[in-house]
PDB file of C-alpha atoms in Angstrom:
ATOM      1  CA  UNK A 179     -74.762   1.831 -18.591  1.00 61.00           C
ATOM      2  CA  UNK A 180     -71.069   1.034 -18.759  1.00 81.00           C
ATOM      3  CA  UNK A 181     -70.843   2.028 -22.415  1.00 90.00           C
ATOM      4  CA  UNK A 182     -67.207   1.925 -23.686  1.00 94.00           C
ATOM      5  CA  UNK A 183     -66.633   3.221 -27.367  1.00 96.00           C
ATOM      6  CA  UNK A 184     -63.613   3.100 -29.900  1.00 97.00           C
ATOM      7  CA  UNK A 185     -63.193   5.215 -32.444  1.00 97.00           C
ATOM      8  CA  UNK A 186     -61.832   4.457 -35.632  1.00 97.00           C
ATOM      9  CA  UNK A 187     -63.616   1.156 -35.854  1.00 96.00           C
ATOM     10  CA  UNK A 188     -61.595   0.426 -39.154  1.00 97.00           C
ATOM     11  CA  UNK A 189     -59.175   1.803 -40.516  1.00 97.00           C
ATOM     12  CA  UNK A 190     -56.356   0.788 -43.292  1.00 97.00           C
ATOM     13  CA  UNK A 191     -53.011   2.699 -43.797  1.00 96.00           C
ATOM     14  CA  UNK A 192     -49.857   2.892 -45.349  1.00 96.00           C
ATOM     15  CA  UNK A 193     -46.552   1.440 -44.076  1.00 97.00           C
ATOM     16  CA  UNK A 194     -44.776   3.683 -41.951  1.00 96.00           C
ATOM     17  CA  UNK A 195     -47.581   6.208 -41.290  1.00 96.00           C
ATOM     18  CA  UNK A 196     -48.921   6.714 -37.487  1.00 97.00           C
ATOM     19  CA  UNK A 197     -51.955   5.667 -36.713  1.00 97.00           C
ATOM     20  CA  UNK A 198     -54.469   7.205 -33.623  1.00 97.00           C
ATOM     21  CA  UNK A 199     -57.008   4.808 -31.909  1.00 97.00           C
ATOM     22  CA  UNK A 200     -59.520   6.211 -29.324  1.00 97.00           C
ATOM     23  CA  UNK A 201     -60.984   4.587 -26.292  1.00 96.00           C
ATOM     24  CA  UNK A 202     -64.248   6.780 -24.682  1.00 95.00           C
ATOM     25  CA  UNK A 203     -66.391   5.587 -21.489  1.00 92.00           C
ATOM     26  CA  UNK A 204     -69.267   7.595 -22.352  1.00 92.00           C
ATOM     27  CA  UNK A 205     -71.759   6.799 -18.971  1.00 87.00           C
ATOM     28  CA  UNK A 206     -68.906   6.480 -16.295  1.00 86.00           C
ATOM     29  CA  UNK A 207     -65.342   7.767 -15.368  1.00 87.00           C
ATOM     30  CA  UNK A 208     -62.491   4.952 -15.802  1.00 87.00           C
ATOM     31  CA  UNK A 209     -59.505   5.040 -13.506  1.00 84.00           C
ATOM     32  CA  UNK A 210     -58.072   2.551 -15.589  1.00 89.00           C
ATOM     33  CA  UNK A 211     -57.773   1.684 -19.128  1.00 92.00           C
ATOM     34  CA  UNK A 212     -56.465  -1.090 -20.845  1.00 94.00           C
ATOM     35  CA  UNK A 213     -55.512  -1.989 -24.484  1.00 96.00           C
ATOM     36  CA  UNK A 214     -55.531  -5.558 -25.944  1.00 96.00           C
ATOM     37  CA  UNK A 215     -54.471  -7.037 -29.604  1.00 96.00           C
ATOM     38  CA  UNK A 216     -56.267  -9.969 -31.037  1.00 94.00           C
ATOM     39  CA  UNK A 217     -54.769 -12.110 -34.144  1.00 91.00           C
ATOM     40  CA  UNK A 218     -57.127 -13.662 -36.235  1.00 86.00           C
ATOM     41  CA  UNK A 219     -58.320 -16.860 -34.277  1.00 82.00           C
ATOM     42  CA  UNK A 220     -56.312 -16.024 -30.884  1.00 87.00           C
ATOM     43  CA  UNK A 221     -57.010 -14.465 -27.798  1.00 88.00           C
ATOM     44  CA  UNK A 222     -57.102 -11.282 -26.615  1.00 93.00           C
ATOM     45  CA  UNK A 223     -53.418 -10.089 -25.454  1.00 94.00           C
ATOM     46  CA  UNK A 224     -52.495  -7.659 -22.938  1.00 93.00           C
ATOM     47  CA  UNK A 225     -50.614  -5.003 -24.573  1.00 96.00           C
ATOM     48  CA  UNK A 226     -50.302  -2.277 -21.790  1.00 95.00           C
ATOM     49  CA  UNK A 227     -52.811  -0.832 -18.621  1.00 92.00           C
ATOM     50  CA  UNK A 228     -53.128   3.135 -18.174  1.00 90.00           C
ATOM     51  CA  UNK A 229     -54.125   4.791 -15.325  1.00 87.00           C
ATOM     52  CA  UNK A 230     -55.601   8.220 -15.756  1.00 83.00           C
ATOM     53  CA  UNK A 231     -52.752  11.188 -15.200  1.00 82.00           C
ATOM     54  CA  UNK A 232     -49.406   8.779 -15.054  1.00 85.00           C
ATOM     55  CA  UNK A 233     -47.451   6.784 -17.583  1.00 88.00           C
ATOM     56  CA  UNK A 234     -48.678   3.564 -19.182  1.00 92.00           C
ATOM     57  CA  UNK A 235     -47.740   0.137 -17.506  1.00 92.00           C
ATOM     58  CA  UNK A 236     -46.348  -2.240 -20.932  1.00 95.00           C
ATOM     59  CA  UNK A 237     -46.514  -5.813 -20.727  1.00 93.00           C
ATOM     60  CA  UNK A 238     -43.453  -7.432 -21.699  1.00 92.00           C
ATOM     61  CA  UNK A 239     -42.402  -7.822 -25.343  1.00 93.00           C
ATOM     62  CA  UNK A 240     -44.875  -4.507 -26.125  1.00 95.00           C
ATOM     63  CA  UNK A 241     -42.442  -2.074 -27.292  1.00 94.00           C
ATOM     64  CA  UNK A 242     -43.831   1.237 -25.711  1.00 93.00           C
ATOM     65  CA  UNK A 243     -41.954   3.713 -28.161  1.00 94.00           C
ATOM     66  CA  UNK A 244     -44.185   2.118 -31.190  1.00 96.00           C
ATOM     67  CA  UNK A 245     -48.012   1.757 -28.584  1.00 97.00           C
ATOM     68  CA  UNK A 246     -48.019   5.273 -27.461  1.00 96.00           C
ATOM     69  CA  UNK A 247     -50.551   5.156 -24.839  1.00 95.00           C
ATOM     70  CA  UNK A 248     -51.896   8.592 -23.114  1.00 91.00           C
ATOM     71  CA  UNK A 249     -55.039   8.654 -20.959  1.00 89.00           C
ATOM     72  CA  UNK A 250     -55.090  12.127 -20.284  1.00 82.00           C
ATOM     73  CA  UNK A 251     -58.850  11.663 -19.002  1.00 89.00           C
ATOM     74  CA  UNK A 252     -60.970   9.985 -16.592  1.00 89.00           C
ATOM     75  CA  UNK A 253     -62.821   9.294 -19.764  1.00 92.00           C
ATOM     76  CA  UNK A 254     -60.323   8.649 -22.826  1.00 94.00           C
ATOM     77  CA  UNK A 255     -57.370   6.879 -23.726  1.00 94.00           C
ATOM     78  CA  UNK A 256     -56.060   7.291 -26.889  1.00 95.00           C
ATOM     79  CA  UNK A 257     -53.591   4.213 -28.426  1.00 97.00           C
ATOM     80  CA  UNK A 258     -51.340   5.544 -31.577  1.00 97.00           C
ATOM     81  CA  UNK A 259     -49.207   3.135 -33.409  1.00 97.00           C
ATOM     82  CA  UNK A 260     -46.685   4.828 -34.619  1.00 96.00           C
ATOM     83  CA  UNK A 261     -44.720   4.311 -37.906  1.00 96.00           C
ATOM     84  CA  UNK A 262     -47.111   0.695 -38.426  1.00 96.00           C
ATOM     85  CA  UNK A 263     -45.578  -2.195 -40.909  1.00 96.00           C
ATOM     86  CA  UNK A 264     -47.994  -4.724 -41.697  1.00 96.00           C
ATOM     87  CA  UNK A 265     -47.319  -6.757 -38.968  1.00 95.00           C
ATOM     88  CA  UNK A 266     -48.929  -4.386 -37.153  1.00 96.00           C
ATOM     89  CA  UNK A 267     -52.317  -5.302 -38.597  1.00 96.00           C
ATOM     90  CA  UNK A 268     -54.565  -6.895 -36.268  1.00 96.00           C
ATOM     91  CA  UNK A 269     -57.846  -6.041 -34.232  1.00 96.00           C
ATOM     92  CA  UNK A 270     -57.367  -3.603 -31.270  1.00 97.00           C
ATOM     93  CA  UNK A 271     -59.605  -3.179 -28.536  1.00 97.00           C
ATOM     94  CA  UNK A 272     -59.523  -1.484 -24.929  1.00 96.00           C
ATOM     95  CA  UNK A 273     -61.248  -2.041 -21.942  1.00 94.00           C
ATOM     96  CA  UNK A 274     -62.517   0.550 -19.181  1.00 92.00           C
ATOM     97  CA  UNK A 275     -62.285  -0.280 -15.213  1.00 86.00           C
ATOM     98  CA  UNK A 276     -65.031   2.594 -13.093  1.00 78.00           C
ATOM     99  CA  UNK A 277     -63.687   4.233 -10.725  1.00 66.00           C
ATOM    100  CA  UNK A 278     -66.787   3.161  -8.648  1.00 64.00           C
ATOM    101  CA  UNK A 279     -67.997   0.422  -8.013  1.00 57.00           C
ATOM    102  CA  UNK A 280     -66.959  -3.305  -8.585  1.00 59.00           C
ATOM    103  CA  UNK A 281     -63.145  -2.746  -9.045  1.00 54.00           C
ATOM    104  CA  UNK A 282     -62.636  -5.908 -10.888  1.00 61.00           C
ATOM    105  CA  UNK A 283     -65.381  -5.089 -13.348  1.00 76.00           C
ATOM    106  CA  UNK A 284     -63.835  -4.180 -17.098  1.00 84.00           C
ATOM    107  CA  UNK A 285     -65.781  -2.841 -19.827  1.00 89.00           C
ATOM    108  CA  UNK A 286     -64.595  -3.927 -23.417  1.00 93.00           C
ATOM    109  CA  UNK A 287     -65.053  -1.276 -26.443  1.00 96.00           C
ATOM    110  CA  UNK A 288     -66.199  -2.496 -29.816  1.00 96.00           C
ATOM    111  CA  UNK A 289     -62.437  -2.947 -30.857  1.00 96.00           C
ATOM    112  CA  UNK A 290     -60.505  -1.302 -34.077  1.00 97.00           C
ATOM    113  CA  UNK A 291     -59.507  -2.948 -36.893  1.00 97.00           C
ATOM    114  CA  UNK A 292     -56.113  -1.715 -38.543  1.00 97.00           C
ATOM    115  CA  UNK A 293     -54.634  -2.521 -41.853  1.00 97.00           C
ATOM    116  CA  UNK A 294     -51.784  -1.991 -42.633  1.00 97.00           C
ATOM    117  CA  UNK A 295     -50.698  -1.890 -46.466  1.00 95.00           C
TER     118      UNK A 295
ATOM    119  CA  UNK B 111     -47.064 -17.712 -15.151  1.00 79.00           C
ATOM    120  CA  UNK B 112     -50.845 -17.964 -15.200  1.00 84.00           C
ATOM    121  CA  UNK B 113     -52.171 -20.108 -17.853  1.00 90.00           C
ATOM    122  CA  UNK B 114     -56.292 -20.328 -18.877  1.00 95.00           C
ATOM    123  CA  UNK B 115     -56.631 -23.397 -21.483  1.00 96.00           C
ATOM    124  CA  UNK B 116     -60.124 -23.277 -22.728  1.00 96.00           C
ATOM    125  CA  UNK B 117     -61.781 -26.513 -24.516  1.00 95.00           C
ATOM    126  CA  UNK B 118     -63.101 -27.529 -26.799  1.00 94.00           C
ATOM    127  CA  UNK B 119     -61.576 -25.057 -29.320  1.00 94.00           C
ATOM    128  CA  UNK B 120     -64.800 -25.019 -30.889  1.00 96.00           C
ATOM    129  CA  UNK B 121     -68.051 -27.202 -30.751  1.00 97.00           C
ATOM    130  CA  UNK B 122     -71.398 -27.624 -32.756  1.00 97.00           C
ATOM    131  CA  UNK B 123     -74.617 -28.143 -31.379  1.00 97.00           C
ATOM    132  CA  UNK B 124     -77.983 -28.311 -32.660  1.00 97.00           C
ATOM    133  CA  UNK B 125     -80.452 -26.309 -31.372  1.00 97.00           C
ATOM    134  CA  UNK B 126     -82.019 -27.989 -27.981  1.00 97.00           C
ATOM    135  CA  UNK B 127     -78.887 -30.352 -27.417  1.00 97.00           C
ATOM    136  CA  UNK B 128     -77.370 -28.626 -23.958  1.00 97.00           C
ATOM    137  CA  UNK B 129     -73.554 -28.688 -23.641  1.00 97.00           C
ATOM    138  CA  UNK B 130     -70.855 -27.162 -21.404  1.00 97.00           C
ATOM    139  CA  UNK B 131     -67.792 -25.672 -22.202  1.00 97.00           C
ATOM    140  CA  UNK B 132     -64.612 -25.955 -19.752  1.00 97.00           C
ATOM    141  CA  UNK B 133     -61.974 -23.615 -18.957  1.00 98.00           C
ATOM    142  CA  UNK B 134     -59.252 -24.694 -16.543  1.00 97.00           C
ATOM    143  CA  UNK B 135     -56.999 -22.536 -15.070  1.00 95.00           C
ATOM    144  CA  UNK B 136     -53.379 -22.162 -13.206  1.00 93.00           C
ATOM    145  CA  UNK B 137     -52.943 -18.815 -11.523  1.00 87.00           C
ATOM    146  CA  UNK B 138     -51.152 -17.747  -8.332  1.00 83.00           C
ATOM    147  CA  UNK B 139     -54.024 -15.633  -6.339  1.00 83.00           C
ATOM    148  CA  UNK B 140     -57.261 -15.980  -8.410  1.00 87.00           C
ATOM    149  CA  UNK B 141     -59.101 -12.665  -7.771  1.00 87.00           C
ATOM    150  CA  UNK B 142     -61.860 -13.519 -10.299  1.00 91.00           C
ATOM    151  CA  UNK B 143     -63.094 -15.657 -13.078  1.00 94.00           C
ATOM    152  CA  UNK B 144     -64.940 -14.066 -15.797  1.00 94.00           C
ATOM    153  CA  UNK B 145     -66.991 -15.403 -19.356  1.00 96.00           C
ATOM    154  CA  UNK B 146     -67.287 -12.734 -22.185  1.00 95.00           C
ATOM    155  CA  UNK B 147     -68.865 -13.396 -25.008  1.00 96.00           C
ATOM    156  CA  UNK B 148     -67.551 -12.252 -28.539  1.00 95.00           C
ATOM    157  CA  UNK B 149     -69.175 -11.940 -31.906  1.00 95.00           C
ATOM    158  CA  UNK B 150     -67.534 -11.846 -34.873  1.00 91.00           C
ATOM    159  CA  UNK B 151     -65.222  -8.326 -35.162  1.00 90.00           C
ATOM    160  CA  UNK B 152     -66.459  -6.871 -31.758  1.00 92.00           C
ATOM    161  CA  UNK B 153     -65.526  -6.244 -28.304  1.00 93.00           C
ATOM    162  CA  UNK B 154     -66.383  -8.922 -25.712  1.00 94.00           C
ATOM    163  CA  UNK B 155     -69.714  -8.822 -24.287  1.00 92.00           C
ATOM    164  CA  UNK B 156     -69.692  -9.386 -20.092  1.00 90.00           C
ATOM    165  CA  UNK B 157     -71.552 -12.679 -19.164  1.00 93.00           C
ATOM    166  CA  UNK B 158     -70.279 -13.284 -15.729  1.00 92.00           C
ATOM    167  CA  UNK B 159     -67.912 -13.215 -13.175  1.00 91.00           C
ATOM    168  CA  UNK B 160     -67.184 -16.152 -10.455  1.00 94.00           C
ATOM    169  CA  UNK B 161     -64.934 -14.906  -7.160  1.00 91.00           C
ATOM    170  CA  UNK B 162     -64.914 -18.679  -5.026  1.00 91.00           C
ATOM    171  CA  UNK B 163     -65.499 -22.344  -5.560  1.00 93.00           C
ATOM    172  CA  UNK B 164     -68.831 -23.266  -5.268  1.00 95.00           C
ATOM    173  CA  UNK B 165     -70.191 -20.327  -6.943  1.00 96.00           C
ATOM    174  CA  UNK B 166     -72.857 -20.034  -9.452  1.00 97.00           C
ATOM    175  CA  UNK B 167     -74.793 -17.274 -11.962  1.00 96.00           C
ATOM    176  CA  UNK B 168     -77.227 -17.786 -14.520  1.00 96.00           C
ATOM    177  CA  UNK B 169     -78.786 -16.005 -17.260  1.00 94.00           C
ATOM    178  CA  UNK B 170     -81.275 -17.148 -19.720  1.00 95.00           C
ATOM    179  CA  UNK B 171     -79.532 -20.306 -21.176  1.00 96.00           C
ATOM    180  CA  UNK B 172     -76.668 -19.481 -19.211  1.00 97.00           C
ATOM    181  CA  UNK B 173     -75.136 -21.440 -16.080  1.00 98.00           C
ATOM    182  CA  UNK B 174     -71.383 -21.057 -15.466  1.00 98.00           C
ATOM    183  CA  UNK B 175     -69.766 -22.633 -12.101  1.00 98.00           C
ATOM    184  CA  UNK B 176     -66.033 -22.138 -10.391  1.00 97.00           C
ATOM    185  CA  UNK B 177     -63.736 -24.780  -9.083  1.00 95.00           C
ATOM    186  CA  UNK B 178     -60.514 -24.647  -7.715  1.00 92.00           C
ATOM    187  CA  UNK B 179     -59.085 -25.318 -10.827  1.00 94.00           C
ATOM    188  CA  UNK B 180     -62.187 -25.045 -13.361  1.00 96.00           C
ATOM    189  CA  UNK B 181     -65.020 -23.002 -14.286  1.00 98.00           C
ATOM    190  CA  UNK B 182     -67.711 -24.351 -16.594  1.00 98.00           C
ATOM    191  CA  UNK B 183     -70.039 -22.499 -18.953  1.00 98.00           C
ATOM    192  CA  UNK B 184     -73.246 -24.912 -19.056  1.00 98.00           C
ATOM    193  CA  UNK B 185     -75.758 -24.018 -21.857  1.00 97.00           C
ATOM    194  CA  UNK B 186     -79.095 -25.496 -21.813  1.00 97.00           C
ATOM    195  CA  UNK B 187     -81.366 -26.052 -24.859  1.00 97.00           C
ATOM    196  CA  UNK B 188     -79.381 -23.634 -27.258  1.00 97.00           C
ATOM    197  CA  UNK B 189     -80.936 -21.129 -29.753  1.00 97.00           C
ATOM    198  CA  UNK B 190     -79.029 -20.351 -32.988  1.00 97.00           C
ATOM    199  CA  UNK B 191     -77.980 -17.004 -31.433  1.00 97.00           C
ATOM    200  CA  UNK B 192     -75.647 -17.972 -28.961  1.00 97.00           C
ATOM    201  CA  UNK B 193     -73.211 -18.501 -32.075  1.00 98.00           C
ATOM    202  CA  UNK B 194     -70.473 -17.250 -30.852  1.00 97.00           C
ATOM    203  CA  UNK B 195     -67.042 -17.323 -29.636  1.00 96.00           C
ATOM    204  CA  UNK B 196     -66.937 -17.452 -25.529  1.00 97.00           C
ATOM    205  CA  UNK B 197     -63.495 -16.506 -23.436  1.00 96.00           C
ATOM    206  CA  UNK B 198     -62.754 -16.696 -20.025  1.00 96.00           C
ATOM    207  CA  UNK B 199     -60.337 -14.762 -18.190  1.00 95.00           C
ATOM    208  CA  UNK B 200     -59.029 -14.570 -14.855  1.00 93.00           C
ATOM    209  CA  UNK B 201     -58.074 -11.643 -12.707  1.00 89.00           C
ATOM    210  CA  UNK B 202     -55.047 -11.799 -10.942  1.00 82.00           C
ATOM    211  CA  UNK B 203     -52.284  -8.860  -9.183  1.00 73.00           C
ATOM    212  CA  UNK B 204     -53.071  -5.657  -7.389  1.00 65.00           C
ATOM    213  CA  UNK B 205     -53.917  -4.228 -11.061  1.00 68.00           C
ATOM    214  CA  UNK B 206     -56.609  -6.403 -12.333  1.00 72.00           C
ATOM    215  CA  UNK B 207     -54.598  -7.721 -15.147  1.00 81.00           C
ATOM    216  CA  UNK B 208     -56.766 -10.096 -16.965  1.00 88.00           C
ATOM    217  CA  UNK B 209     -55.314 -13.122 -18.536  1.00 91.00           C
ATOM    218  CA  UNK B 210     -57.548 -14.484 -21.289  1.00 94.00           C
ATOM    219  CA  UNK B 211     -57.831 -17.943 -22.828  1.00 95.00           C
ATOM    220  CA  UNK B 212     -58.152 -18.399 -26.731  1.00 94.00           C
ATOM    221  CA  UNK B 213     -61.853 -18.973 -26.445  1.00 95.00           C
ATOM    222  CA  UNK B 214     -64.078 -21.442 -27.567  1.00 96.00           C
ATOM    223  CA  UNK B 215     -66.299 -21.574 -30.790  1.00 96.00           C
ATOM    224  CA  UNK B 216     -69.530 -21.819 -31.015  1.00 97.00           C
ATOM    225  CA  UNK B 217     -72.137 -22.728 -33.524  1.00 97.00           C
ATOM    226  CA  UNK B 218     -75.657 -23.941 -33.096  1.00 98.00           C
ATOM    227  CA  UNK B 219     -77.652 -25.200 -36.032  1.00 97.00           C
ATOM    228  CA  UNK B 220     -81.276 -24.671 -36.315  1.00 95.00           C
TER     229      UNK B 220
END
């Protein structure tokens, strides 16, 4: 149980184009979702925490007009970058919080890797 | 701010030699501690979470312990498959933000 899935789990674009990420709990409903960027040899980074049905909560420094965030499900969140620049490139990966059960527990995906050319 | 320093940054062991790795931590209203364990371009795997001082969980070769200000991850006679990086977070706030530390490195020779 407690299955969380991305989808793409690579993908490489061009500079400037938009790019969709999706985060799925497949066995359980998440209240919560949360989306994290990891740098080559750094931790994981809190980029912003959804909650099912209201606007994304951005950490500071996460610009939210370029990390669209929409969890329009108790069992997706989708995470587009839009208009990406190389910097941009990095690994992304979301976590799922049940709405049952242990509320501290948080299920990672198996993160997305985006390229940007 | 809450700050997780994990070390070493990475360590090598050979298969059989036990070791622990340390991750201290400085957070205003510690909610939970947790280990994850990440392989190379995935997600992180869930190993354990600690909610007091004092406490302890195991599994397999696995042993991590809480402190106040610490939380050890205690391996004992390690197989070449626990290669792999290991993080620790802590929970903190009414929204279960998780603050992670940059993880620690590991590689055990057969």
């Amino acid at each position: 149980g407690a299955v969380v899935s991305q989808h793409p789990s690579r993908v490489i674009c061009k500079s400037g184009t938009s790019v969709k990420i999706e985060c799925r709990s497949l066995d359980f409903q998440a209240t919560t979702m949360f989306w994290y960027r990891q740098f080559p040899k750094q931790s994981l980074m809190l980029m912003a925490t959804s909650n099912e049905g209201s606007k994304a909560t951005y950490e500071q420094g996460v610009e939210k007009d370029k990390f669209l965030i929409n969890h329009a499900s108790l069992t997706l969140s989708t995470l587009t970058v839009t208009s990406a620049h190389p910097e941009d490139s990095s690994f992304y990966i979301c976590s799922a919080r049940a709405a049952s059960g242990k509320l501290n527990e948080q299920f990672f995906g198996p993160g997305t890797r985006l390229t940007v050319l | 701010e809450d700050q997780v320093t994990q070390s070493p940054e990475a360590l090598r062991l050979q298969e059989g030699e036990s070791s622990s790795l340390n991750c201290s931590y400085t957070v205003s209203g510690l909610r939970g501690l947790f280990w994850y364990r990440q392989d190379p371009g995935k997600g992180p795997e869930f190993l354990f979470t600690l909610y007091s001082a004092g406490e302890e969980k195991e599994k397999e070769r696995l042993k991590a312990t809480l402190t106040k200000k610490e939380s050890f991850l205690h391996i004992t006679a390690p197989k070449p498959e626990d290669s792999a990086t290991y993080l620790c977070a802590v929970e903190t706030g009414a929204n279960s933000k998780l603050t992670f530390g940059k993880g620690i490195t590991l590689s055990v020779r057969p």
